[in-house]
């Protein structure tokens, strides 16, 4: 039996780098600086909760593999994680802590698809579109996300061995679970959040 624990994530300023500046501008324009500060505080609280819940699992870290939304398969995964962690990224700081306890970090995403999505977001954020353009962009976004999900699932299927536990840190927009091999038992760190998402879909 192989087990995958899915951990829903919210990206922080440090995770998203320069792209977040565009997101921040949009958010502040709509809701104001005070709401942005509240938003950042709530993200910090979420990460504190995730850290506590993982610690409570008391996992056998030598048998744990870490899969991270946005982390390309490139041979320099640990360097990327340490760099973002050093900038204060809580998600990546947690990955470093888990690696120090013996968990193995896995390249999770197709670098080409990540680059395509980054370029797509740079073009579309803040741009005004008519309804036709908006629908076209939604479809392109859906296709990119679907391709990323297939790659992530393929990585887990190929690298998670019998008796091992995978921790998948992934955004709520993703749908990796239906693409996993049938012998992988999936658990959700925050099942109530997953249920709310399913209802929304």
mmCIF file of C-alpha atoms in Angstrom:
data_model
loop_
_atom_site.group_PDB
_atom_site.id
_atom_site.type_symbol
_atom_site.label_atom_id
_atom_site.label_comp_id
_atom_site.label_asym_id
_atom_site.label_seq_id
_atom_site.Cartn_x
_atom_site.Cartn_y
_atom_site.Cartn_z
ATOM 1 C CA UNK A 1 0.000 0.000 0.000
ATOM 2 C CA UNK A 2 1.118 3.525 -0.808
ATOM 3 C CA UNK A 3 -0.310 6.519 1.053
ATOM 4 C CA UNK A 4 -0.572 10.110 -0.128
ATOM 5 C CA UNK A 5 -1.527 12.871 2.297
ATOM 6 C CA UNK A 6 -2.849 15.911 0.444
ATOM 7 C CA UNK A 7 -2.112 19.243 2.109
ATOM 8 C CA UNK A 8 -3.951 22.277 0.696
ATOM 9 C CA UNK A 9 -1.725 25.318 0.416
ATOM 10 C CA UNK A 10 -2.040 29.069 0.063
ATOM 11 C CA UNK A 11 0.931 30.710 -1.612
ATOM 12 C CA UNK A 12 2.766 33.409 0.336
ATOM 13 C CA UNK A 13 4.563 36.537 -0.906
ATOM 14 C CA UNK A 14 7.897 34.718 -0.759
ATOM 15 C CA UNK A 15 6.595 31.767 -2.812
ATOM 16 C CA UNK A 16 5.286 33.869 -5.675
ATOM 17 C CA UNK A 17 8.101 36.419 -5.991
ATOM 18 C CA UNK A 18 7.599 39.278 -8.468
ATOM 19 C CA UNK A 19 4.324 37.860 -9.759
ATOM 20 C CA UNK A 20 2.732 38.627 -6.409
ATOM 21 C CA UNK A 21 3.282 42.358 -6.911
ATOM 22 C CA UNK A 22 0.680 42.283 -9.683
ATOM 23 C CA UNK A 23 -1.705 40.234 -7.549
ATOM 24 C CA UNK A 24 -1.145 42.570 -4.595
ATOM 25 C CA UNK A 25 -1.889 45.663 -6.683
ATOM 26 C CA UNK A 26 -5.152 44.115 -7.909
ATOM 27 C CA UNK A 27 -6.156 43.112 -4.376
ATOM 28 C CA UNK A 28 -5.287 46.468 -2.783
ATOM 29 C CA UNK A 29 -7.129 48.346 -5.539
ATOM 30 C CA UNK A 30 -10.267 46.315 -4.859
ATOM 31 C CA UNK A 31 -10.147 45.914 -1.081
ATOM 32 C CA UNK A 32 -7.550 48.311 0.362
ATOM 33 C CA UNK A 33 -4.249 47.908 2.265
ATOM 34 C CA UNK A 34 -5.912 46.896 5.527
ATOM 35 C CA UNK A 35 -7.623 43.907 3.913
ATOM 36 C CA UNK A 36 -4.311 42.886 2.317
ATOM 37 C CA UNK A 37 -2.625 42.891 5.754
ATOM 38 C CA UNK A 38 -5.481 40.762 7.133
ATOM 39 C CA UNK A 39 -5.100 38.398 4.189
ATOM 40 C CA UNK A 40 -1.361 37.934 4.889
ATOM 41 C CA UNK A 41 -2.015 37.352 8.592
ATOM 42 C CA UNK A 42 -4.592 34.662 7.804
ATOM 43 C CA UNK A 43 -2.074 32.916 5.530
ATOM 44 C CA UNK A 44 0.477 32.882 8.378
ATOM 45 C CA UNK A 45 -2.122 31.314 10.668
ATOM 46 C CA UNK A 46 -2.931 28.622 8.111
ATOM 47 C CA UNK A 47 0.747 27.642 7.844
ATOM 48 C CA UNK A 48 1.141 27.504 11.621
ATOM 49 C CA UNK A 49 -1.830 25.119 11.743
ATOM 50 C CA UNK A 50 -0.472 22.922 8.934
ATOM 51 C CA UNK A 51 2.906 22.663 10.681
ATOM 52 C CA UNK A 52 1.246 21.542 13.939
ATOM 53 C CA UNK A 53 -0.980 18.981 12.198
ATOM 54 C CA UNK A 54 1.927 17.380 10.330
ATOM 55 C CA UNK A 55 3.983 17.182 13.537
ATOM 56 C CA UNK A 56 1.036 15.460 15.258
ATOM 57 C CA UNK A 57 1.081 12.682 12.619
ATOM 58 C CA UNK A 58 4.506 11.514 13.901
ATOM 59 C CA UNK A 59 5.458 10.209 10.455
ATOM 60 C CA UNK A 60 8.371 7.818 9.766
ATOM 61 C CA UNK A 61 10.279 10.458 7.800
ATOM 62 C CA UNK A 62 12.770 8.036 6.263
ATOM 63 C CA UNK A 63 9.781 6.644 4.325
ATOM 64 C CA UNK A 64 8.271 10.023 3.398
ATOM 65 C CA UNK A 65 8.468 11.735 0.006
ATOM 66 C CA UNK A 66 7.637 15.427 -0.411
ATOM 67 C CA UNK A 67 5.792 16.663 -3.503
ATOM 68 C CA UNK A 68 5.397 20.432 -3.886
ATOM 69 C CA UNK A 69 3.068 22.396 -6.148
ATOM 70 C CA UNK A 70 5.262 24.698 -8.271
ATOM 71 C CA UNK A 71 8.540 22.805 -7.693
ATOM 72 C CA UNK A 72 10.015 21.817 -11.079
ATOM 73 C CA UNK A 73 11.735 18.523 -11.835
ATOM 74 C CA UNK A 74 15.173 19.988 -12.568
ATOM 75 C CA UNK A 75 17.891 18.439 -10.382
ATOM 76 C CA UNK A 76 18.125 21.583 -8.231
ATOM 77 C CA UNK A 77 14.946 21.097 -6.197
ATOM 78 C CA UNK A 78 16.619 21.338 -2.778
ATOM 79 C CA UNK A 79 18.435 24.558 -3.780
ATOM 80 C CA UNK A 80 15.157 26.144 -4.902
ATOM 81 C CA UNK A 81 13.383 25.161 -1.692
ATOM 82 C CA UNK A 82 16.223 26.465 0.507
ATOM 83 C CA UNK A 83 16.348 29.744 -1.412
ATOM 84 C CA UNK A 84 12.601 30.399 -1.004
ATOM 85 C CA UNK A 85 12.781 29.284 2.642
ATOM 86 C CA UNK A 86 15.596 31.803 3.255
ATOM 87 C CA UNK A 87 13.310 34.570 1.926
ATOM 88 C CA UNK A 88 10.771 33.615 4.589
ATOM 89 C CA UNK A 89 8.445 31.299 2.631
ATOM 90 C CA UNK A 90 6.641 29.253 5.275
ATOM 91 C CA UNK A 91 5.728 26.428 2.896
ATOM 92 C CA UNK A 92 9.374 25.985 1.937
ATOM 93 C CA UNK A 93 10.631 26.420 5.494
ATOM 94 C CA UNK A 94 8.400 23.507 6.442
ATOM 95 C CA UNK A 95 9.819 21.444 3.563
ATOM 96 C CA UNK A 96 13.364 22.144 4.817
ATOM 97 C CA UNK A 97 12.371 21.038 8.335
ATOM 98 C CA UNK A 98 10.853 17.813 6.993
ATOM 99 C CA UNK A 99 13.944 17.144 4.863
ATOM 100 C CA UNK A 100 16.127 17.605 7.943
ATOM 101 C CA UNK A 101 14.089 14.854 9.611
ATOM 102 C CA UNK A 102 14.789 12.479 6.722
ATOM 103 C CA UNK A 103 11.957 13.101 4.220
ATOM 104 C CA UNK A 104 12.961 13.069 0.532
ATOM 105 C CA UNK A 105 12.141 16.038 -1.690
ATOM 106 C CA UNK A 106 10.845 15.196 -5.163
ATOM 107 C CA UNK A 107 10.796 17.272 -8.329
ATOM 108 C CA UNK A 108 7.050 17.528 -8.840
ATOM 109 C CA UNK A 109 6.193 19.658 -11.856
ATOM 110 C CA UNK A 110 7.011 19.983 -15.557
ATOM 111 C CA UNK A 111 9.262 23.070 -15.836
ATOM 112 C CA UNK A 112 7.936 23.891 -19.322
ATOM 113 C CA UNK A 113 4.332 23.961 -18.115
ATOM 114 C CA UNK A 114 5.280 26.111 -15.118
ATOM 115 C CA UNK A 115 6.995 28.601 -17.426
ATOM 116 C CA UNK A 116 3.981 28.674 -19.739
ATOM 117 C CA UNK A 117 1.650 29.351 -16.815
ATOM 118 C CA UNK A 118 3.911 32.073 -15.402
ATOM 119 C CA UNK A 119 4.020 33.825 -18.783
ATOM 120 C CA UNK A 120 0.252 33.416 -19.149
ATOM 121 C CA UNK A 121 -0.376 35.005 -15.737
ATOM 122 C CA UNK A 122 1.991 37.885 -16.465
ATOM 123 C CA UNK A 123 0.024 38.720 -19.609
ATOM 124 C CA UNK A 124 -3.471 38.294 -18.183
ATOM 125 C CA UNK A 125 -3.178 39.839 -14.712
ATOM 126 C CA UNK A 126 -4.555 43.357 -14.781
ATOM 127 C CA UNK A 127 -5.389 43.212 -18.504
ATOM 128 C CA UNK A 128 -8.900 44.183 -19.554
ATOM 129 C CA UNK A 129 -10.635 41.710 -21.831
ATOM 130 C CA UNK A 130 -13.982 41.396 -23.497
ATOM 131 C CA UNK A 131 -16.141 38.345 -22.762
ATOM 132 C CA UNK A 132 -14.721 36.331 -25.678
ATOM 133 C CA UNK A 133 -11.130 36.938 -24.601
ATOM 134 C CA UNK A 134 -12.013 36.163 -21.004
ATOM 135 C CA UNK A 135 -13.570 32.811 -21.950
ATOM 136 C CA UNK A 136 -10.570 31.978 -24.137
ATOM 137 C CA UNK A 137 -8.177 32.756 -21.293
ATOM 138 C CA UNK A 138 -10.200 30.660 -18.838
ATOM 139 C CA UNK A 139 -9.972 27.722 -21.234
ATOM 140 C CA UNK A 140 -6.216 28.181 -21.664
ATOM 141 C CA UNK A 141 -5.796 28.385 -17.889
ATOM 142 C CA UNK A 142 -7.848 25.199 -17.462
ATOM 143 C CA UNK A 143 -5.714 23.371 -20.050
ATOM 144 C CA UNK A 144 -2.468 24.429 -18.369
ATOM 145 C CA UNK A 145 -3.733 23.353 -14.945
ATOM 146 C CA UNK A 146 -4.934 20.025 -16.330
ATOM 147 C CA UNK A 147 -1.515 19.384 -17.897
ATOM 148 C CA UNK A 148 0.201 20.232 -14.624
ATOM 149 C CA UNK A 149 -2.117 17.851 -12.730
ATOM 150 C CA UNK A 150 -1.342 14.992 -15.122
ATOM 151 C CA UNK A 151 2.384 15.536 -14.684
ATOM 152 C CA UNK A 152 2.157 15.767 -10.874
ATOM 153 C CA UNK A 153 0.098 12.566 -10.717
ATOM 154 C CA UNK A 154 2.541 10.831 -13.048
ATOM 155 C CA UNK A 155 5.457 11.777 -10.799
ATOM 156 C CA UNK A 156 3.683 10.429 -7.719
ATOM 157 C CA UNK A 157 2.618 7.234 -9.487
ATOM 158 C CA UNK A 158 6.188 6.620 -10.693
ATOM 159 C CA UNK A 159 8.159 7.513 -7.555
ATOM 160 C CA UNK A 160 6.029 6.671 -4.496
ATOM 161 C CA UNK A 161 6.944 3.100 -3.545
ATOM 162 C CA UNK A 162 5.038 0.482 -1.560
ATOM 163 C CA UNK A 163 5.057 1.247 2.152
ATOM 164 C CA UNK A 164 5.956 4.899 1.598
ATOM 165 C CA UNK A 165 3.977 8.018 2.494
ATOM 166 C CA UNK A 166 3.824 11.012 0.193
ATOM 167 C CA UNK A 167 3.005 14.534 1.328
ATOM 168 C CA UNK A 168 1.545 16.555 -1.534
ATOM 169 C CA UNK A 169 1.478 20.316 -0.908
ATOM 170 C CA UNK A 170 -0.928 21.560 -3.564
ATOM 171 C CA UNK A 171 -3.244 24.485 -4.280
ATOM 172 C CA UNK A 172 -6.995 23.961 -4.077
ATOM 173 C CA UNK A 173 -7.500 24.565 -7.802
ATOM 174 C CA UNK A 174 -5.638 21.344 -8.625
ATOM 175 C CA UNK A 175 -7.309 17.972 -9.176
ATOM 176 C CA UNK A 176 -4.544 15.370 -8.909
ATOM 177 C CA UNK A 177 -6.390 12.675 -6.967
ATOM 178 C CA UNK A 178 -8.477 11.209 -9.853
ATOM 179 C CA UNK A 179 -5.267 10.680 -11.856
ATOM 180 C CA UNK A 180 -3.458 8.601 -9.228
ATOM 181 C CA UNK A 181 -2.937 4.834 -9.403
ATOM 182 C CA UNK A 182 -5.703 2.816 -7.745
ATOM 183 C CA UNK A 183 -3.385 1.360 -5.078
ATOM 184 C CA UNK A 184 -2.559 4.793 -3.633
ATOM 185 C CA UNK A 185 -4.581 5.510 -0.509
ATOM 186 C CA UNK A 186 -5.355 9.246 -0.388
ATOM 187 C CA UNK A 187 -5.900 11.088 2.876
ATOM 188 C CA UNK A 188 -6.542 14.807 3.355
ATOM 189 C CA UNK A 189 -4.819 16.748 6.103
ATOM 190 C CA UNK A 190 -7.790 19.135 6.203
ATOM 191 C CA UNK A 191 -10.751 16.970 5.135
ATOM 192 C CA UNK A 192 -13.353 19.640 5.908
ATOM 193 C CA UNK A 193 -11.624 22.045 3.509
ATOM 194 C CA UNK A 194 -11.649 19.385 0.788
ATOM 195 C CA UNK A 195 -15.365 18.770 1.375
ATOM 196 C CA UNK A 196 -16.132 22.487 1.049
ATOM 197 C CA UNK A 197 -14.196 22.610 -2.209
ATOM 198 C CA UNK A 198 -16.070 19.580 -3.594
ATOM 199 C CA UNK A 199 -19.400 21.241 -2.812
ATOM 200 C CA UNK A 200 -18.268 24.450 -4.523
ATOM 201 C CA UNK A 201 -17.385 22.483 -7.657
#
